[in-house]
Backbone as numpy.savetxt, mean C-alpha at the origin, in Angstrom:
# Nx Ny Nz CAx CAy CAz Cx Cy Cz
22.72 -3.34 -17.34 21.96 -2.41 -17.43 22.64 -0.99 -17.36
22.60 -0.23 -18.14 23.32 1.13 -18.26 22.76 2.43 -17.61
23.29 3.16 -17.25 23.01 4.44 -16.49 21.69 4.89 -17.25
21.93 5.17 -18.56 20.46 5.52 -19.41 19.27 4.79 -18.87
19.42 3.20 -18.87 18.28 2.15 -18.80 17.90 2.68 -17.43
18.39 2.80 -16.47 17.82 3.18 -14.98 17.52 4.58 -14.96
17.98 5.55 -15.42 17.37 6.91 -15.56 16.29 6.90 -16.13
16.07 6.04 -17.53 14.59 6.09 -18.04 13.53 5.58 -17.31
13.75 4.47 -16.80 12.76 3.97 -15.50 12.58 4.91 -14.42
13.60 5.33 -13.89 13.37 6.34 -12.85 12.85 7.62 -13.11
12.87 7.85 -14.38 12.29 9.17 -14.84 10.61 9.24 -15.46
10.33 7.71 -15.53 9.08 7.18 -16.16 8.03 7.67 -15.13
6.68 8.39 -15.90 5.52 8.94 -15.10 5.21 7.59 -14.38
4.35 7.81 -13.30 3.53 6.52 -12.80 2.43 6.08 -13.62
1.76 7.10 -14.26 0.52 6.93 -15.26 1.00 5.87 -16.20
2.49 6.08 -17.08 2.87 5.22 -17.79 3.24 3.85 -17.09
4.03 3.79 -15.93 4.15 2.35 -15.28 2.95 1.72 -15.15
1.88 2.46 -14.63 0.55 1.44 -14.35 0.23 0.95 -15.45
0.30 1.80 -16.82 -0.21 1.10 -18.13 0.63 0.28 -18.52
1.94 0.14 -18.30 2.72 -0.78 -18.91 2.69 -2.07 -17.74
2.58 -1.76 -16.69 2.81 -3.25 -15.97 1.74 -3.32 -14.89
0.50 -2.63 -15.01 -0.88 -2.83 -14.30 -1.08 -4.10 -13.77
-0.84 -5.33 -14.41 -1.44 -6.45 -14.20 -0.45 -7.25 -13.27
0.68 -6.48 -13.18 1.69 -7.16 -11.87 1.52 -6.30 -10.54
0.64 -5.45 -10.37 0.55 -4.60 -9.40 -0.10 -5.14 -8.23
-0.05 -4.55 -7.01 -0.37 -5.42 -5.80 -2.07 -5.16 -6.01
-2.70 -6.15 -5.33 -4.00 -6.10 -5.33 -4.24 -5.25 -4.13
-5.43 -4.60 -3.93 -5.87 -3.81 -3.06 -7.64 -3.87 -2.82
-7.76 -3.44 -1.39 -9.27 -3.21 -1.23 -9.44 -1.81 -0.82
-10.44 -1.28 -1.00 -10.82 0.35 -0.73 -12.17 0.11 0.19
-11.78 0.69 1.37 -13.18 0.87 2.41 -12.88 2.19 2.80
-14.34 2.27 3.14 -14.71 3.64 4.08 -13.99 3.90 5.41
-13.73 4.90 5.72 -13.07 5.04 7.11 -13.91 4.46 8.24
-15.27 4.46 8.39 -16.21 4.20 9.22 -16.40 2.66 9.53
-15.80 1.78 8.41 -15.98 0.45 8.47 -15.35 -0.22 9.59
-15.96 -1.20 10.38 -15.01 -1.76 11.54 -13.94 -2.65 11.13
-13.08 -3.00 11.93 -11.81 -3.74 11.48 -12.71 -5.08 11.30
-13.30 -5.56 12.01 -13.96 -6.74 12.00 -14.59 -6.85 10.37
-15.35 -6.18 9.95 -15.79 -6.11 8.85 -14.51 -6.03 7.53
-13.41 -5.58 7.89 -12.54 -5.48 7.15 -11.62 -6.81 7.14
-11.64 -7.66 8.30 -11.03 -8.98 8.15 -11.91 -9.96 7.38
-13.19 -9.73 7.11 -14.00 -10.61 6.41 -13.89 -10.43 5.08
-13.87 -9.18 4.53 -13.45 -8.71 3.27 -12.17 -9.45 3.06
-11.18 -9.19 3.76 -9.80 -9.72 3.35 -9.97 -11.29 3.05
-10.40 -12.04 4.21 -10.85 -13.16 3.97 -11.59 -13.70 2.77
-12.43 -13.02 2.31 -13.30 -13.37 0.92 -12.44 -12.85 -0.37
-11.23 -12.01 -0.14 -10.50 -11.54 -1.36 -9.42 -12.75 -1.68
-9.17 -13.48 -0.80 -8.16 -14.71 -0.83 -8.70 -15.89 -1.69
-7.91 -15.73 -3.14 -8.35 -17.00 -3.57 -7.14 -18.14 -3.60
-7.71 -19.27 -3.57 -6.71 -20.17 -3.30 -5.69 -20.52 -4.47
-5.93 -19.91 -5.74 -5.19 -19.81 -6.70 -4.56 -18.48 -6.73
-4.79 -17.50 -6.45 -4.42 -16.08 -6.59 -4.03 -15.60 -5.16
-3.36 -14.72 -5.13 -2.88 -13.89 -3.77 -4.13 -12.99 -3.27
-4.59 -12.65 -2.23 -5.45 -11.70 -1.67 -4.84 -10.42 -1.62
-5.62 -9.43 -1.27 -5.50 -7.98 -1.14 -4.35 -8.25 -0.25
-3.20 -7.08 -0.84 -1.92 -6.65 0.03 -1.93 -5.27 0.79
-2.88 -4.86 0.49 -3.03 -3.43 1.15 -4.54 -3.00 1.22
-5.04 -2.24 2.22 -5.98 -1.78 2.60 -6.37 -0.03 2.32
-6.99 0.36 1.14 -6.97 1.79 1.07 -8.01 2.53 1.89
-7.94 3.12 2.73 -9.41 3.78 3.37 -9.35 5.12 2.81
-10.94 5.34 2.52 -11.09 6.54 1.71 -12.39 7.13 2.58
-12.40 8.61 2.47 -13.48 9.27 3.24 -14.94 9.15 2.37
-15.69 9.96 2.86 -17.05 9.65 2.36 -17.18 10.10 0.71
-16.21 10.83 0.44 -16.24 11.14 -1.11 -15.38 10.30 -2.01
-14.90 9.07 -1.33 -14.03 8.28 -2.18 -12.51 8.77 -2.20
-12.02 9.90 -1.65 -10.63 10.22 -1.68 -9.77 9.35 -0.64
-8.76 9.02 -0.99 -7.82 8.07 -0.08 -7.40 9.25 1.10
-7.53 8.58 2.43 -6.95 9.31 3.29 -6.04 8.22 4.33
-5.65 6.98 3.76 -4.66 6.46 4.90 -4.75 5.05 4.00
-3.95 4.22 4.79 -3.78 2.79 4.25 -3.24 2.02 5.16
-3.60 0.75 5.11 -2.76 -0.45 5.98 -2.14 -1.33 5.13
-0.68 -1.60 5.17 -0.03 -2.59 4.71 -0.34 -4.03 5.16
-0.12 -5.17 4.71 -0.17 -6.53 4.98 0.55 -7.03 6.40
1.71 -6.33 6.25 2.54 -6.52 7.62 1.98 -5.88 9.04
1.52 -4.80 8.60 0.55 -3.68 9.63 -0.59 -4.94 10.23
-1.06 -5.75 9.23 -2.17 -6.23 10.02 -1.84 -7.26 10.86
-0.76 -7.83 10.65 0.12 -8.98 11.54 0.05 -8.15 12.80
0.50 -6.94 12.95 1.00 -6.01 14.12 -0.13 -6.00 14.81
-1.37 -5.43 14.36 -2.49 -5.07 14.66 -2.95 -6.37 15.47
-2.93 -7.37 14.86 -3.78 -8.59 15.38 -2.96 -9.40 16.43
-1.88 -9.42 16.36 -0.63 -10.34 17.33 -0.57 -9.62 18.37
-1.05 -10.08 19.39 -1.00 -9.64 20.96 0.75 -9.25 21.46
1.50 -10.34 20.97 3.02 -10.47 21.03 3.77 -10.56 19.96
3.32 -9.88 19.02 4.17 -9.89 17.95 5.60 -9.54 17.83
6.30 -10.13 17.07 7.88 -9.59 16.95 7.73 -8.27 16.30
7.11 -8.01 15.74 6.92 -6.91 14.81 6.89 -5.74 15.65
7.58 -4.63 15.31 7.64 -3.35 15.81 7.51 -1.98 14.97
6.14 -1.89 14.48 5.80 -0.87 13.58 5.46 0.34 14.43
6.17 1.54 13.96 5.76 2.73 14.81 4.84 3.52 14.22
4.22 3.09 13.00 3.41 3.85 12.22 2.00 3.53 12.52
1.55 2.82 13.59 0.28 2.87 13.90 -0.35 3.98 14.83
-1.48 4.04 14.81 -2.26 5.30 15.60 -2.28 4.46 17.06
-2.00 5.53 17.96 -2.28 5.32 19.38 -3.53 4.49 19.95
-4.80 4.57 19.49 -5.94 3.91 19.72 -5.81 2.35 19.88
-4.69 1.96 19.12 -4.47 0.49 18.96 -3.54 -0.04 19.82
-2.63 0.73 20.80 -1.59 0.20 21.47 -2.02 -1.02 22.26
-0.90 -1.87 21.90 -0.95 -3.24 22.57 -1.62 -3.35 23.91
-0.99 -2.28 25.04 -1.49 -2.65 26.25 -2.98 -2.37 26.38
-3.45 -1.41 25.88 -4.69 -0.64 26.10 -5.85 -1.60 25.28
-5.51 -2.67 24.60 -6.72 -3.02 23.65 -7.10 -4.64 23.98
-8.13 -4.86 23.81 -8.63 -6.38 23.60 -8.89 -6.71 22.16
-8.97 -7.94 21.91 -9.35 -8.20 20.41 -10.67 -8.06 20.16
-11.67 -7.87 21.30 -12.98 -7.79 21.08 -13.12 -6.27 20.64
-12.53 -5.42 21.75 -12.51 -4.05 21.20 -11.77 -3.45 19.83
-11.04 -4.37 19.40 -9.93 -3.89 18.41 -11.06 -4.32 17.14
-11.85 -5.30 16.97 -12.81 -5.73 16.00 -13.82 -4.64 15.79
-14.11 -3.70 16.83 -15.04 -2.96 16.87 -14.70 -1.29 16.30
-13.46 -1.16 16.33 -12.73 0.02 16.13 -12.84 0.32 14.57
-13.34 1.53 14.18 -13.41 1.88 12.84 -12.16 1.99 12.18
-12.18 1.43 10.90 -10.47 1.30 10.15 -10.04 2.65 10.29
-10.53 3.82 10.26 -10.12 5.08 9.78 -9.12 5.30 11.00
-9.36 4.79 12.34 -8.77 4.85 13.42 -7.53 4.40 13.46
-7.47 3.23 12.50 -6.17 2.29 12.44 -5.34 2.64 11.41
-5.75 3.27 10.35 -5.13 3.58 9.31 -3.80 4.29 9.55
-2.80 4.42 8.65 -1.54 5.56 8.78 -1.88 6.87 8.90
-1.11 7.59 9.85 -1.59 9.07 9.77 -0.84 9.52 8.50
0.47 9.29 8.44 1.17 9.82 7.11 1.05 8.72 6.08
0.22 8.92 5.15 -0.25 8.00 4.12 0.37 8.45 3.09
1.24 7.33 2.30 1.86 7.70 0.92 1.06 7.68 -0.18
0.29 8.93 -0.41 -0.29 9.09 -1.86 0.48 9.99 -2.62
0.34 9.65 -4.01 1.05 10.73 -5.00 0.33 10.69 -6.18
0.29 11.65 -6.82 -0.17 11.92 -8.33 0.19 11.01 -9.34
-0.39 10.71 -10.31 -0.21 9.96 -11.65 1.15 10.39 -12.46
0.94 11.80 -12.43 2.13 12.33 -13.10 3.52 12.44 -12.59
3.56 12.08 -11.34 4.82 12.20 -10.58 5.79 11.08 -11.19
7.25 11.07 -11.11 7.89 9.61 -11.58 8.06 8.77 -10.65
8.77 7.65 -10.98 9.05 6.54 -10.16 9.88 7.27 -9.13
11.03 7.94 -9.59 12.15 8.38 -8.66 11.44 9.25 -7.54
10.19 9.90 -7.98 9.68 10.88 -6.75 8.71 9.63 -5.92
8.30 8.74 -6.47 7.50 7.95 -5.76 8.31 7.20 -4.60
9.57 6.81 -5.32 10.38 6.00 -4.05 11.00 6.87 -3.10
11.27 8.13 -3.31 11.69 9.23 -2.48 10.51 9.36 -1.37
9.12 9.57 -1.90 8.01 9.54 -1.21 7.90 8.24 -0.20
8.04 7.26 -0.72 8.05 6.00 0.10 8.96 5.74 1.13
10.21 6.44 0.79 11.53 6.10 1.66 10.98 6.98 2.82
10.73 8.36 2.50 10.52 9.24 3.56 9.37 8.81 4.68
8.37 8.05 4.07 7.37 7.70 5.05 7.35 6.19 5.38
8.37 5.69 5.10 8.96 4.33 5.46 7.61 3.16 4.99
7.38 3.42 3.73 6.28 2.51 3.29 6.82 1.73 2.09
6.30 0.50 2.11 6.62 -0.27 1.02 5.52 -0.13 -0.20
4.73 0.71 0.04 3.49 0.80 -0.99 3.24 2.30 -1.18
2.53 2.82 -2.29 2.17 4.16 -2.71 0.94 3.99 -3.10
0.06 4.72 -2.91 -1.20 4.86 -3.51 -1.25 6.13 -4.90
-1.52 5.66 -5.96 -1.25 6.56 -6.91 -2.95 7.20 -7.32
-2.87 8.39 -7.42 -4.41 8.94 -7.77 -4.36 10.02 -8.75
-5.37 9.98 -9.57 -5.44 10.97 -10.62 -5.77 12.36 -10.08
-6.08 13.39 -11.25 -6.09 14.81 -10.71 -7.25 15.03 -9.80
-8.40 14.00 -9.86 -9.34 14.17 -9.03 -9.31 13.41 -7.57
-8.36 12.89 -7.23 -7.88 12.24 -6.30 -8.56 10.80 -6.29
-9.06 10.29 -7.51 -9.55 8.82 -7.47 -8.26 7.86 -7.54
-8.41 6.97 -6.87 -7.03 5.53 -7.04 -7.11 5.23 -8.26
-5.83 5.36 -8.99 -5.52 4.61 -10.12 -4.90 3.19 -9.65
-3.99 3.18 -8.96 -3.26 1.82 -8.56 -2.60 2.03 -7.19
-2.01 0.97 -7.05 -0.82 0.99 -5.71 0.19 0.31 -6.45
1.41 0.81 -5.91 2.72 0.43 -6.72 3.61 0.19 -5.33
4.24 -0.88 -5.42 5.04 -1.39 -4.34 6.54 -1.24 -4.70
7.33 -1.11 -3.79 8.68 -0.79 -4.13 9.20 -2.19 -4.78
8.52 -3.26 -4.46 9.18 -4.47 -4.88 8.78 -4.41 -6.33
7.47 -3.89 -6.94 7.17 -3.95 -8.52 8.54 -2.96 -9.16
8.89 -1.90 -8.49 9.90 -1.12 -9.07 11.35 -2.02 -9.20
11.58 -2.55 -7.99 12.84 -3.20 -7.91 12.61 -4.42 -8.96
11.87 -4.97 -9.23 11.78 -6.30 -10.37 11.85 -5.73 -11.51
11.36 -4.55 -12.05 11.62 -3.98 -13.31 13.18 -3.80 -13.52
13.71 -3.08 -12.42 15.09 -2.77 -12.65 15.93 -4.36 -12.82
15.67 -5.18 -11.88 16.25 -6.40 -12.18 16.08 -6.99 -13.48
14.60 -6.87 -13.93 14.58 -7.52 -15.26 15.50 -6.76 -16.60
15.53 -5.60 -16.27 16.26 -4.94 -17.18 17.99 -5.40 -17.42
18.20 -5.57 -16.08 19.79 -6.19 -15.59 19.86 -7.33 -16.18
18.82 -8.31 -16.08 18.83 -9.65 -16.54 18.98 -9.60 -18.01
18.47 -8.99 -18.92 18.16 -8.74 -20.24 19.70 -8.25 -20.74
20.25 -7.42 -20.08 21.50 -6.77 -20.58 22.74 -8.06 -20.53
22.56 -8.87 -19.11 23.39 -9.90 -19.09 22.99 -11.20 -20.04
21.94 -11.50 -20.61 21.62 -12.45 -21.58 22.36 -12.39 -22.66
């Protein structure tokens, strides 16, 4: 892979990346902020098809459908496991481990659990800008929106890395 190939990929607009690689991007669920955590778990369970992967990300939207937060798959493990080895600092205080029971957790609206600092970016931004934003917010995923704040796609850092590796492998072949 040449420096030019890397620069071309990093300067690609997110809109173009979605058009080109859309079928490979993470699956996600969109839920309104007032839906309970219990309902979310039910949706996630139904999203899992034994031949396919389930949703990796839950995008939380306000009553106008605009994204206001998200929860990644690893965050779900942290939320549900009372003695988890994961130490994620991005979870909101209402679900701190000491103060919650599973029964109370199930009734919490998902808007209270979603990230405070959510990685949302416009589709006209570049891959480089998306990676910088993800790095600043310590997120593996970014929500891409159009000019009207409608969700276009979710892109993961893994999606971007895989495209860099593919180009590298093409050069080596």
